[in-house]
Amino acid sequence: MNYQNFFQNRPTTEIAQDLLGRVLTYQDNGKLLGGLIVETEAYLGPKDYAAHSYNGRRSPANEGLYCPGGYLYIYAQRQYFFFDIATQERDNPEGVLVRAIEPTLGIETMIKNRAGKTGPLITNGPAKMMQAFGVTSRKWDLHPINQTPFSVDLTSKRPIKNVIAAPRIGVRQDDDWSKRLLRFYVAGNPYVSDMKKTKLDKNNGWELTKNKI
DNA sequence: TAGTAGATTTGCT
DNA sequence: GCAAATCTACTAA
């Protein structure tokens, strides 16, 4: 399995769900930062009203979506950044947004990058995750992921008890597309954005297994 | 816990 | 100029 196979030849919604429970890492000056992906969103090209590529919109700002599967699409909004991975073949502008991870590597460094914030506040949102990694530019936009400090473990995956499909967050809520269930997350995991304390799962939503990743 | 307001950058119209 | 795939702080109950 390589990145191109993983991010092509199947529906983007399936890819988004398959990313849950995998490890996303970022190499920063010899330190390895990262964690388990717990929340993703799918954006489905020209017909998706909430996608940047809606109606075939194309510009230097969203060129990343038009790249082949496995390329990065880094988007800046206000002072924040988003981390997307393009899916499908070139010129088919679909992609997956990684919204949240459960930190497992380099936690101390990520806390520093987040100005001392701890627990779920480190990475329970797209911009927070990028801050925790220390990413403050679009430097890796349009690059294949294997040529960047980012990497996703495609060989193993932590079993999840329940995956929830829900409407996407932060998009206009005035049309049918905004209500479609294109956001996927690990049920009960505290690092999922906007997760309620009362709905937390004892084991963070992971299947109980002998071998921890 | 839910709801609201303000911050502040990028790129398109 | 304006809107945007957000975050934080503050308020009330």
PDB file of N, CA and C in Angstrom, chain A residues 5 14 20 30-31 38 40 43 66 68 71 76 82 89-90 98 101 116 122 124 136 142 148 172 177 192 213:
ATOM      1  N   ASN A   5      -2.135   4.774  -3.920  1.00  0.00           N
ATOM      2  CA  ASN A   5      -3.227   3.800  -3.900  1.00  0.00           C
ATOM      3  C   ASN A   5      -4.237   4.127  -2.819  1.00  0.00           C
ATOM      4  N   GLU A  14     -14.944   7.186   1.824  1.00  0.00           N
ATOM      5  CA  GLU A  14     -14.355   5.967   2.361  1.00  0.00           C
ATOM      6  C   GLU A  14     -12.926   6.230   2.845  1.00  0.00           C
ATOM      7  N   LEU A  20      -9.259   7.449  10.042  1.00  0.00           N
ATOM      8  CA  LEU A  20      -9.477   7.460  11.480  1.00  0.00           C
ATOM      9  C   LEU A  20      -8.723   6.304  12.133  1.00  0.00           C
ATOM     10  N   GLY A  30      14.252  17.256  13.988  1.00  0.00           N
ATOM     11  CA  GLY A  30      14.703  16.053  14.661  1.00  0.00           C
ATOM     12  C   GLY A  30      13.704  15.507  15.663  1.00  0.00           C
ATOM     13  N   LYS A  31      12.700  16.307  15.997  1.00  0.00           N
ATOM     14  CA  LYS A  31      11.680  15.808  16.919  1.00  0.00           C
ATOM     15  C   LYS A  31      10.491  15.296  16.128  1.00  0.00           C
ATOM     16  N   VAL A  38      -8.429  11.356  14.799  1.00  0.00           N
ATOM     17  CA  VAL A  38      -9.718  11.036  15.410  1.00  0.00           C
ATOM     18  C   VAL A  38     -10.892  11.745  14.729  1.00  0.00           C
ATOM     19  N   THR A  40     -12.121  13.604  10.777  1.00  0.00           N
ATOM     20  CA  THR A  40     -11.843  14.039   9.409  1.00  0.00           C
ATOM     21  C   THR A  40     -13.129  14.552   8.753  1.00  0.00           C
ATOM     22  N   TYR A  43     -14.496  16.542   1.391  1.00  0.00           N
ATOM     23  CA  TYR A  43     -14.970  17.623   0.522  1.00  0.00           C
ATOM     24  C   TYR A  43     -14.998  17.097  -0.901  1.00  0.00           C
ATOM     25  N   TYR A  66      -6.747  20.117  -6.668  1.00  0.00           N
ATOM     26  CA  TYR A  66      -6.711  19.566  -8.020  1.00  0.00           C
ATOM     27  C   TYR A  66      -5.530  18.615  -8.215  1.00  0.00           C
ATOM     28  N   PRO A  68      -3.129  15.220  -7.562  1.00  0.00           N
ATOM     29  CA  PRO A  68      -3.461  13.799  -7.423  1.00  0.00           C
ATOM     30  C   PRO A  68      -3.550  13.400  -5.956  1.00  0.00           C
ATOM     31  N   TYR A  71      -1.357  14.299  -2.342  1.00  0.00           N
ATOM     32  CA  TYR A  71      -0.714  15.615  -2.278  1.00  0.00           C
ATOM     33  C   TYR A  71      -1.352  16.421  -1.150  1.00  0.00           C
ATOM     34  N   ALA A  76      -4.870  28.645   4.274  1.00  0.00           N
ATOM     35  CA  ALA A  76      -4.763  29.635   5.344  1.00  0.00           C
ATOM     36  C   ALA A  76      -6.062  30.422   5.445  1.00  0.00           C
ATOM     37  N   PHE A  82      -5.037  25.082   7.777  1.00  0.00           N
ATOM     38  CA  PHE A  82      -5.739  23.797   7.733  1.00  0.00           C
ATOM     39  C   PHE A  82      -4.870  22.780   7.019  1.00  0.00           C
ATOM     40  N   GLU A  89      -7.832  11.402  -8.743  1.00  0.00           N
ATOM     41  CA  GLU A  89      -6.787  11.679  -9.721  1.00  0.00           C
ATOM     42  C   GLU A  89      -6.649  13.192  -9.915  1.00  0.00           C
ATOM     43  N   ARG A  90      -5.599  13.580 -10.652  1.00  0.00           N
ATOM     44  CA  ARG A  90      -5.371  15.005 -10.912  1.00  0.00           C
ATOM     45  C   ARG A  90      -6.603  15.624 -11.592  1.00  0.00           C
ATOM     46  N   VAL A  98      -8.107  16.914   7.765  1.00  0.00           N
ATOM     47  CA  VAL A  98      -7.850  16.301   9.076  1.00  0.00           C
ATOM     48  C   VAL A  98      -8.136  17.355  10.138  1.00  0.00           C
ATOM     49  N   ILE A 101      -6.437  15.250  16.146  1.00  0.00           N
ATOM     50  CA  ILE A 101      -5.680  14.042  16.466  1.00  0.00           C
ATOM     51  C   ILE A 101      -5.587  13.893  17.984  1.00  0.00           C
ATOM     52  N   GLY A 116       1.409  26.362  26.218  1.00  0.00           N
ATOM     53  CA  GLY A 116       1.154  25.775  27.528  1.00  0.00           C
ATOM     54  C   GLY A 116      -0.200  25.126  27.707  1.00  0.00           C
ATOM     55  N   ILE A 122      -4.904  20.833  23.120  1.00  0.00           N
ATOM     56  CA  ILE A 122      -3.718  20.850  22.255  1.00  0.00           C
ATOM     57  C   ILE A 122      -4.098  20.689  20.785  1.00  0.00           C
ATOM     58  N   ASN A 124      -7.631  19.616  19.498  1.00  0.00           N
ATOM     59  CA  ASN A 124      -9.016  19.292  19.159  1.00  0.00           C
ATOM     60  C   ASN A 124      -9.636  20.285  18.177  1.00  0.00           C
ATOM     61  N   THR A 136       3.417  27.320  10.355  1.00  0.00           N
ATOM     62  CA  THR A 136       2.932  28.692  10.245  1.00  0.00           C
ATOM     63  C   THR A 136       3.076  29.233   8.827  1.00  0.00           C
ATOM     64  N   LEU A 142       0.804  21.744  -2.060  1.00  0.00           N
ATOM     65  CA  LEU A 142       1.102  21.223  -3.405  1.00  0.00           C
ATOM     66  C   LEU A 142       2.233  20.190  -3.447  1.00  0.00           C
ATOM     67  N   THR A 148       7.359  15.652   2.297  1.00  0.00           N
ATOM     68  CA  THR A 148       7.181  16.660   3.334  1.00  0.00           C
ATOM     69  C   THR A 148       7.514  16.047   4.697  1.00  0.00           C
ATOM     70  N   ARG A 172     -21.383  26.939   5.709  1.00  0.00           N
ATOM     71  CA  ARG A 172     -22.689  27.592   5.652  1.00  0.00           C
ATOM     72  C   ARG A 172     -23.795  26.556   5.828  1.00  0.00           C
ATOM     73  N   TRP A 177     -26.199  20.549   1.079  1.00  0.00           N
ATOM     74  CA  TRP A 177     -24.858  19.991   1.217  1.00  0.00           C
ATOM     75  C   TRP A 177     -24.314  20.156   2.631  1.00  0.00           C
ATOM     76  N   VAL A 192     -11.830  15.021  19.772  1.00  0.00           N
ATOM     77  CA  VAL A 192     -12.704  15.434  18.677  1.00  0.00           C
ATOM     78  C   VAL A 192     -13.236  16.828  19.002  1.00  0.00           C
ATOM     79  N   ILE A 213      -0.690   0.705  19.966  1.00  0.00           N
ATOM     80  CA  ILE A 213       0.167   1.155  18.872  1.00  0.00           C
ATOM     81  C   ILE A 213       1.285   2.034  19.428  1.00  0.00           C
TER      82      ILE A 213
END
